[in-house]
Tab-separated table of C-alpha atoms in Angstrom:
chain	number	residue	atom	x	y	z
A	1	MET	CA	20.000	-0.907	-8.413
A	2	THR	CA	17.042	0.813	-10.041
A	3	PHE	CA	16.658	4.650	-10.268
A	4	LYS	CA	13.895	4.530	-7.760
A	5	ASN	CA	16.093	3.032	-5.201
A	6	LEU	CA	19.033	5.081	-6.184
A	7	THR	CA	17.058	8.000	-5.558
A	8	LYS	CA	15.697	7.136	-2.473
A	9	GLN	CA	19.586	6.288	-0.992
A	10	LEU	CA	20.927	9.303	-2.151
A	11	VAL	CA	17.918	11.598	-0.895
A	12	SER	CA	18.066	10.110	2.639
A	13	LYS	CA	21.904	11.029	3.204
A	14	HIS	CA	21.822	13.965	0.868
A	15	PRO	CA	18.475	16.094	0.783
A	16	ALA	CA	19.475	18.464	-1.433
A	17	PHE	CA	19.485	16.004	-4.086
A	18	LEU	CA	15.833	16.346	-4.140
A	19	ASN	CA	16.070	19.311	-6.355
A	20	PHE	CA	17.566	16.803	-8.921
A	21	VAL	CA	14.696	14.237	-8.852
A	22	ASP	CA	12.633	15.696	-11.352
A	23	ILE	CA	15.671	15.965	-13.985
A	24	GLY	CA	16.799	12.319	-13.353
A	25	ARG	CA	12.853	10.820	-13.901
A	26	ALA	CA	13.411	13.003	-16.960
A	27	ILE	CA	16.367	11.651	-18.392
A	28	PHE	CA	15.647	7.817	-17.683
A	29	ALA	CA	11.751	8.272	-18.522
A	30	PRO	CA	10.837	11.024	-20.968
A	31	SER	CA	7.940	9.999	-22.331
A	32	GLU	CA	6.330	8.924	-18.940
A	33	GLN	CA	7.447	11.989	-17.250
A	34	TYR	CA	5.865	14.260	-20.317
A	35	ALA	CA	2.249	12.344	-19.637
A	36	LEU	CA	2.554	13.018	-16.115
A	37	TRP	CA	3.199	16.707	-16.625
A	38	ASN	CA	0.219	17.125	-18.912
A	39	ASP	CA	-1.794	15.262	-16.326
A	40	TYR	CA	-0.854	16.797	-13.605
A	41	TYR	CA	-1.479	20.209	-15.304
A	42	LYS	CA	-5.097	19.254	-16.253
A	43	THR	CA	-6.092	18.309	-12.752
A	44	LEU	CA	-4.378	21.473	-11.190
A	45	HIS	CA	-6.754	23.641	-13.461
A	46	GLU	CA	-10.081	21.229	-12.989
A	47	SER	CA	-9.792	21.341	-9.025
A	48	ILE	CA	-9.347	24.785	-8.575
A	49	PHE	CA	-13.234	24.581	-6.873
A	50	LEU	CA	-11.605	21.795	-4.527
A	51	ARG	CA	-8.522	23.829	-3.193
A	52	GLU	CA	-10.323	26.974	-2.265
A	53	HIS	CA	-13.294	24.491	-0.350
A	54	LYS	CA	-13.584	24.972	3.421
A	55	SER	CA	-14.780	22.774	5.679
A	56	ILE	CA	-17.540	23.959	7.871
A	57	VAL	CA	-17.247	21.277	10.449
A	58	GLU	CA	-14.835	20.767	12.487
A	59	THR	CA	-14.701	17.102	14.168
A	60	LYS	CA	-11.006	17.621	15.475
A	61	LYS	CA	-10.169	13.764	14.414
A	62	THR	CA	-6.780	13.327	12.634
A	63	VAL	CA	-6.674	11.081	9.506
A	64	LEU	CA	-3.047	9.792	8.564
A	65	VAL	CA	-3.421	8.886	4.931
A	66	VAL	CA	-0.265	6.707	4.092
A	67	LEU	CA	1.052	6.542	0.705
A	68	ALA	CA	3.057	3.648	-0.205
A	69	SER	CA	4.611	5.034	-3.420
A	70	ASP	CA	4.778	7.879	-6.022
A	71	MET	CA	2.577	6.209	-8.099
A	72	VAL	CA	0.014	8.555	-9.355
A	73	TYR	CA	-3.084	6.340	-9.538
A	74	GLU	CA	-2.325	5.400	-5.672
A	75	ALA	CA	-1.950	9.038	-5.131
A	76	LYS	CA	-5.463	10.211	-6.819
A	77	LEU	CA	-7.243	7.751	-4.787
A	78	LEU	CA	-5.967	8.371	-1.680
A	79	ALA	CA	-6.343	12.322	-2.382
A	80	MET	CA	-10.101	11.518	-3.256
A	81	LEU	CA	-10.764	9.603	-0.247
A	82	ALA	CA	-8.826	12.449	2.104
A	83	PHE	CA	-10.835	14.836	0.340
A	84	GLY	CA	-13.919	13.308	1.179
A	85	LEU	CA	-12.997	13.270	5.069
A	86	LYS	CA	-11.677	16.803	4.842
A	87	LEU	CA	-15.698	17.520	3.996
A	88	LYS	CA	-16.469	15.536	6.854
A	89	GLY	CA	-14.264	18.029	8.760
A	90	CYS	CA	-11.353	15.581	9.444
A	91	HIS	CA	-8.002	17.086	9.488
A	92	ILE	CA	-5.333	14.919	7.202
A	93	LYS	CA	-2.096	14.561	7.405
A	94	VAL	CA	-0.303	12.771	4.738
A	95	LEU	CA	2.623	10.220	5.470
A	96	MET	CA	5.118	9.268	2.476
A	97	SER	CA	8.741	9.291	1.557
A	98	ARG	CA	10.007	12.720	0.559
A	99	VAL	CA	10.977	11.063	-3.064
A	100	CYS	CA	7.172	11.082	-3.792
A	101	LEU	CA	6.963	14.394	-5.046
A	102	TRP	CA	4.124	13.776	-7.662
A	103	ALA	CA	1.751	12.278	-4.982
A	104	LYS	CA	2.576	15.803	-2.837
A	105	ARG	CA	1.696	17.829	-6.012
A	106	TYR	CA	-1.296	15.396	-6.589
A	107	PHE	CA	-2.956	16.195	-2.477
A	108	LYS	CA	-2.055	19.493	-2.951
A	109	THR	CA	-4.408	20.159	-6.113
A	110	PHE	CA	-6.901	18.583	-3.553
A	111	GLY	CA	-6.346	21.225	-1.276
A	112	ILE	CA	-4.442	18.847	1.070
A	113	SER	CA	-0.800	19.639	2.338
A	114	ASP	CA	-0.209	18.579	5.905
A	115	PHE	CA	2.853	16.033	5.100
A	116	VAL	CA	4.763	13.682	7.330
A	117	TYR	CA	8.031	11.881	6.259
A	118	TRP	CA	9.354	8.668	6.863
A	119	GLU	CA	12.751	10.052	6.640
A	120	ASP	CA	11.948	12.642	9.223
A	121	PHE	CA	12.105	9.553	11.976
A	122	LYS	CA	15.560	8.320	11.904
A	123	SER	CA	17.016	5.510	13.964
A	124	SER	CA	19.405	6.597	16.536
A	125	GLU	CA	23.037	4.843	16.698
A	126	LYS	CA	21.798	2.879	19.602
A	127	GLU	CA	18.338	1.734	17.614
A	128	LYS	CA	20.710	0.697	14.811
A	129	SER	CA	22.576	-1.169	16.847
A	130	ASP	CA	20.263	-2.928	19.000
A	131	CYS	CA	18.587	-3.878	15.848
A	132	ASP	CA	21.711	-5.585	14.412
A	133	ALA	CA	21.879	-7.638	17.510
A	134	GLU	CA	18.121	-8.523	17.138
A	135	ALA	CA	18.854	-9.246	14.027
A	136	HIS	CA	21.717	-12.062	14.861
A	137	LYS	CA	19.507	-13.566	17.323
A	138	PHE	CA	16.573	-14.351	14.663
A	139	LEU	CA	19.130	-15.562	12.167
A	140	SER	CA	20.822	-17.784	14.784
A	141	GLY	CA	17.642	-19.685	15.191
A	142	GLU	CA	15.874	-22.170	12.510
A	143	LEU	CA	15.604	-20.554	9.432
A	144	SER	CA	12.463	-22.971	8.296
A	145	MET	CA	8.883	-21.163	6.844
A	146	GLN	CA	7.488	-22.125	9.988
A	147	SER	CA	9.494	-20.558	12.519
A	148	VAL	CA	10.793	-17.610	10.398
A	149	LYS	CA	6.500	-16.921	10.195
A	150	LYS	CA	6.443	-16.854	14.192
A	151	TRP	CA	8.888	-14.094	14.047
A	152	LYS	CA	7.679	-10.854	16.196
A	153	TYR	CA	9.127	-7.431	17.056
A	154	HIS	CA	7.663	-5.449	20.119
A	155	CYS	CA	4.027	-5.310	18.830
A	156	ALA	CA	4.746	-6.546	15.025
A	157	TRP	CA	4.530	-9.398	13.499
A	158	ILE	CA	7.373	-9.457	11.432
A	159	GLY	CA	7.759	-12.751	9.762
A	160	PRO	CA	5.079	-13.073	7.598
A	161	GLN	CA	6.158	-9.714	6.254
A	162	ILE	CA	9.727	-10.531	5.622
A	163	ILE	CA	8.854	-13.425	3.622
A	164	SER	CA	5.974	-11.823	1.656
A	165	ALA	CA	8.709	-9.409	0.646
A	166	VAL	CA	11.199	-11.949	-0.150
A	167	SER	CA	8.750	-14.165	-2.055
A	168	ARG	CA	7.598	-10.877	-4.270
A	169	LYS	CA	11.308	-10.395	-5.240
A	170	LEU	CA	11.726	-13.792	-6.485
A	171	MET	CA	8.524	-14.086	-7.468
A	172	LYS	CA	7.690	-17.548	-6.049
A	173	GLY	CA	4.851	-18.184	-3.559
A	174	ALA	CA	6.841	-20.551	-1.238
A	175	PRO	CA	10.727	-19.605	-1.421
A	176	ASP	CA	13.121	-22.222	-0.017
A	177	LEU	CA	14.573	-20.783	3.361
A	178	LYS	CA	17.765	-23.166	3.142
A	179	ASP	CA	18.571	-21.641	-0.441
A	180	LYS	CA	21.195	-19.319	0.249
A	181	LYS	CA	20.192	-16.725	-2.238
A	182	VAL	CA	17.084	-16.876	-0.053
A	183	GLN	CA	18.887	-16.489	3.355
A	184	LYS	CA	20.671	-13.275	1.840
A	185	LEU	CA	17.359	-11.475	0.694
A	186	LEU	CA	16.303	-12.685	4.304
A	187	ILE	CA	19.596	-11.252	6.263
A	188	ASP	CA	19.355	-7.577	3.848
A	189	ALA	CA	15.496	-7.157	5.138
A	190	LEU	CA	15.191	-8.302	8.591
A	191	SER	CA	17.705	-5.059	10.247
A	192	PRO	CA	15.669	-2.642	8.356
A	193	THR	CA	12.579	-4.343	9.320
A	194	LEU	CA	13.113	-4.032	12.833
A	195	GLU	CA	14.195	-0.195	12.479
A	196	THR	CA	11.116	0.490	10.656
A	197	VAL	CA	9.047	-0.917	13.923
A	198	HIS	CA	11.133	2.261	15.828
A	199	LEU	CA	10.381	4.225	13.411
A	200	ALA	CA	6.609	3.610	13.485
A	201	GLU	CA	6.723	3.931	17.313
A	202	LYS	CA	8.438	7.429	16.975
A	203	MET	CA	5.880	8.639	14.414
A	204	PHE	CA	2.701	7.581	16.673
A	205	ASP	CA	4.661	9.215	19.723
A	206	LYS	CA	4.402	12.463	17.564
A	207	ILE	CA	0.956	12.098	15.675
A	208	HIS	CA	-2.047	10.624	17.532
A	209	PRO	CA	-4.391	10.039	14.690
A	210	HIS	CA	-7.943	8.833	15.048
A	211	THR	CA	-7.986	7.165	11.850
A	212	MET	CA	-5.326	5.333	9.297
A	213	ILE	CA	-6.431	4.787	5.834
A	214	LEU	CA	-3.820	2.788	3.186
A	215	ILE	CA	-4.064	0.837	0.076
A	216	GLU	CA	-1.055	-1.348	1.167
A	217	ALA	CA	-1.157	-2.642	4.702
A	218	ASN	CA	1.749	-5.343	4.338
A	219	TYR	CA	5.357	-6.211	3.378
A	220	THR	CA	8.223	-5.001	5.772
A	221	LEU	CA	7.777	-1.470	5.602
A	222	MET	CA	3.633	-1.180	5.697
A	223	GLY	CA	3.520	-4.180	8.039
A	224	ALA	CA	5.118	-2.848	10.699
A	225	LEU	CA	3.387	0.315	10.585
A	226	THR	CA	-0.148	-1.135	10.638
A	227	ASP	CA	0.798	-3.725	13.334
A	228	THR	CA	1.869	-0.289	15.412
A	229	ALA	CA	-0.961	1.476	14.863
A	230	ILE	CA	-3.486	-1.249	15.881
A	231	SER	CA	-1.483	-1.686	18.811
A	232	LYS	CA	-1.793	1.931	19.873
A	233	GLY	CA	-5.717	1.651	19.011
A	234	VAL	CA	-5.509	3.621	15.831
A	235	ASN	CA	-8.828	2.799	13.833
A	236	VAL	CA	-7.038	1.236	10.598
A	237	ILE	CA	-8.694	1.047	7.047
A	238	GLN	CA	-7.233	-0.940	4.220
A	239	THR	CA	-8.860	0.174	0.623
A	240	VAL	CA	-8.180	-1.767	-1.996
A	241	GLN	CA	-10.051	-2.198	-5.580
A	242	PRO	CA	-11.516	-5.117	-6.629
A	243	SER	CA	-12.050	-6.439	-10.297
A	244	ARG	CA	-14.028	-3.651	-11.626
A	245	ASP	CA	-13.231	-0.153	-12.014
A	246	ASP	CA	-16.062	1.621	-10.200
A	247	ALA	CA	-15.958	0.416	-6.664
A	248	MET	CA	-13.669	-0.012	-3.622
A	249	ILE	CA	-13.668	-2.293	-0.751
A	250	PHE	CA	-12.836	-0.867	2.689
A	251	LYS	CA	-11.646	-2.819	5.507
A	252	ARG	CA	-10.728	-2.548	8.965
A	253	LEU	CA	-7.687	-4.221	10.252
A	254	THR	CA	-8.069	-5.352	13.755
A	255	GLN	CA	-5.973	-8.106	15.971
A	256	GLU	CA	-8.438	-10.433	14.764
A	257	THR	CA	-8.571	-9.411	10.918
A	258	ARG	CA	-4.997	-8.395	10.538
A	259	ARG	CA	-4.015	-11.199	8.470
A	260	ILE	CA	-7.459	-11.620	6.048
A	261	HIS	CA	-7.346	-10.622	2.765
A	262	PRO	CA	-9.896	-7.518	2.335
A	263	ALA	CA	-11.736	-9.157	-0.203
A	264	SER	CA	-12.556	-12.106	1.762
A	265	VAL	CA	-15.912	-12.698	2.918
A	266	ASP	CA	-16.915	-12.852	6.697
A	267	LYS	CA	-17.940	-16.235	7.962
A	268	SER	CA	-20.819	-14.455	9.737
A	269	SER	CA	-21.835	-13.116	6.162
A	270	MET	CA	-21.395	-16.020	3.871
A	271	GLU	CA	-23.790	-17.874	6.857
A	272	ILE	CA	-26.196	-15.310	5.743
A	273	ILE	CA	-25.253	-15.504	2.124
A	274	SER	CA	-25.791	-19.417	2.258
A	275	LYS	CA	-29.513	-19.133	3.216
A	276	MET	CA	-30.459	-16.913	0.773
A	277	PRO	CA	-32.912	-17.860	-2.210
A	278	TRP	CA	-30.948	-18.646	-5.745
A	279	ASP	CA	-33.105	-17.990	-8.935
A	280	LYS	CA	-32.352	-17.615	-12.382
A	281	GLN	CA	-32.196	-13.714	-11.817
A	282	HIS	CA	-29.327	-14.375	-9.501
A	283	GLU	CA	-27.552	-16.664	-11.806
A	284	GLN	CA	-27.781	-14.216	-14.850
A	285	VAL	CA	-26.132	-11.622	-12.610
A	286	LEU	CA	-23.330	-13.528	-11.323
A	287	MET	CA	-22.547	-14.512	-15.273
A	288	GLN	CA	-22.397	-10.825	-15.919
A	289	GLU	CA	-20.464	-10.342	-13.582
A	290	PHE	CA	-17.978	-12.858	-14.597
A	291	SER	CA	-18.629	-11.756	-18.522
A	292	ASN	CA	-17.292	-8.140	-17.146
A	293	ARG	CA	-14.397	-9.300	-15.254
A	294	TYR	CA	-12.702	-11.880	-17.985
A	295	GLY	CA	-14.273	-9.824	-20.913
A	296	GLY	CA	-12.398	-6.862	-21.083
A	297	LYS	CA	-14.860	-4.190	-19.344
A	298	TRP	CA	-12.473	-3.553	-16.956
A	299	PHE	CA	-9.523	-1.795	-17.264
A	300	LEU	CA	-7.557	-3.208	-14.094
A	301	GLN	CA	-8.951	-6.209	-14.465
A	302	SER	CA	-7.945	-6.548	-18.292
A	303	ARG	CA	-4.478	-6.393	-16.926
A	304	ASN	CA	-4.431	-9.304	-15.217
A	305	GLN	CA	-5.198	-11.454	-18.288
A	306	PRO	CA	-4.251	-10.034	-21.572
A	307	GLY	CA	-4.785	-11.869	-24.325
A	308	VAL	CA	-7.346	-14.774	-23.179
A	309	LYS	CA	-9.632	-16.453	-24.862
A	310	ASP	CA	-12.476	-18.998	-23.861
A	311	PHE	CA	-12.256	-22.745	-23.878
A	312	ASN	CA	-14.565	-25.246	-23.478
A	313	ARG	CA	-14.550	-28.143	-21.376
A	314	ASP	CA	-13.133	-30.560	-23.600
A	315	GLU	CA	-10.358	-27.935	-24.949
A	316	ILE	CA	-9.294	-27.537	-21.004
A	317	ILE	CA	-9.097	-31.230	-20.450
A	318	ALA	CA	-7.256	-31.834	-23.438
A	319	LYS	CA	-4.742	-28.949	-22.484
A	320	LEU	CA	-4.482	-30.312	-18.836
């Protein structure tokens, strides 16, 4: 079990353990924590004016910003977006786990301090029992890729989310559901996923946001949350980063667009593009985009292609 998972379990059962999380992180990853504290204090000093800013306009719209992890990069991006919405008069609530201590600190540097925690929405014993019974029904049926993909619970389409989670854990694009190891992961993920649907419903019954913004909209936790939000009429916006460091993609998720990748091009947009003229200037811009993407200009993309080099046509054919 990783330190991260162990921490979540201990905090869930013993909330007081949260006081020792920073100490544990410092022991397990001292250099990382030293760098984070330095960056945090730098950000805290540079963002004094943000905390002092008072919004002039009040829209009375609540925006729920959702964090999938305690990753500082994710927290900073969402905190900046949240502050921009705060400038427009929106009331910002941040949904996270209680163990997301770094995310909480960084949001506070932006003057945002209204937090909602997953741990505050616990399943009752009856709900847990019902989820176990429903899980048994799902697992007693056919376990094929197509049948599992059809699994739905309340308003959440849980099948693809569970398969994605299993696939990610095994690093396999198409896990064999007849494999006992794969089935074990499937069983372990099912009941907690069903419980997550109940938690999401409870959370939205208490909080009624106009808009929800998140980076990760899938897998077992965020998938159930996203589906529940859409079913309740919440304006759901997924934001992701493309291959360059200076841009963001924003996609509204609806019942129709829920399973479409945020970086995809809509059919109507593609039809417009197909009718556009294409000249040498367009070609040059495209080639420059490829050069920037694969030539190491963008940090985020360079992580995906470490140590690459160009091959000509004959060399590629020879290798294949």
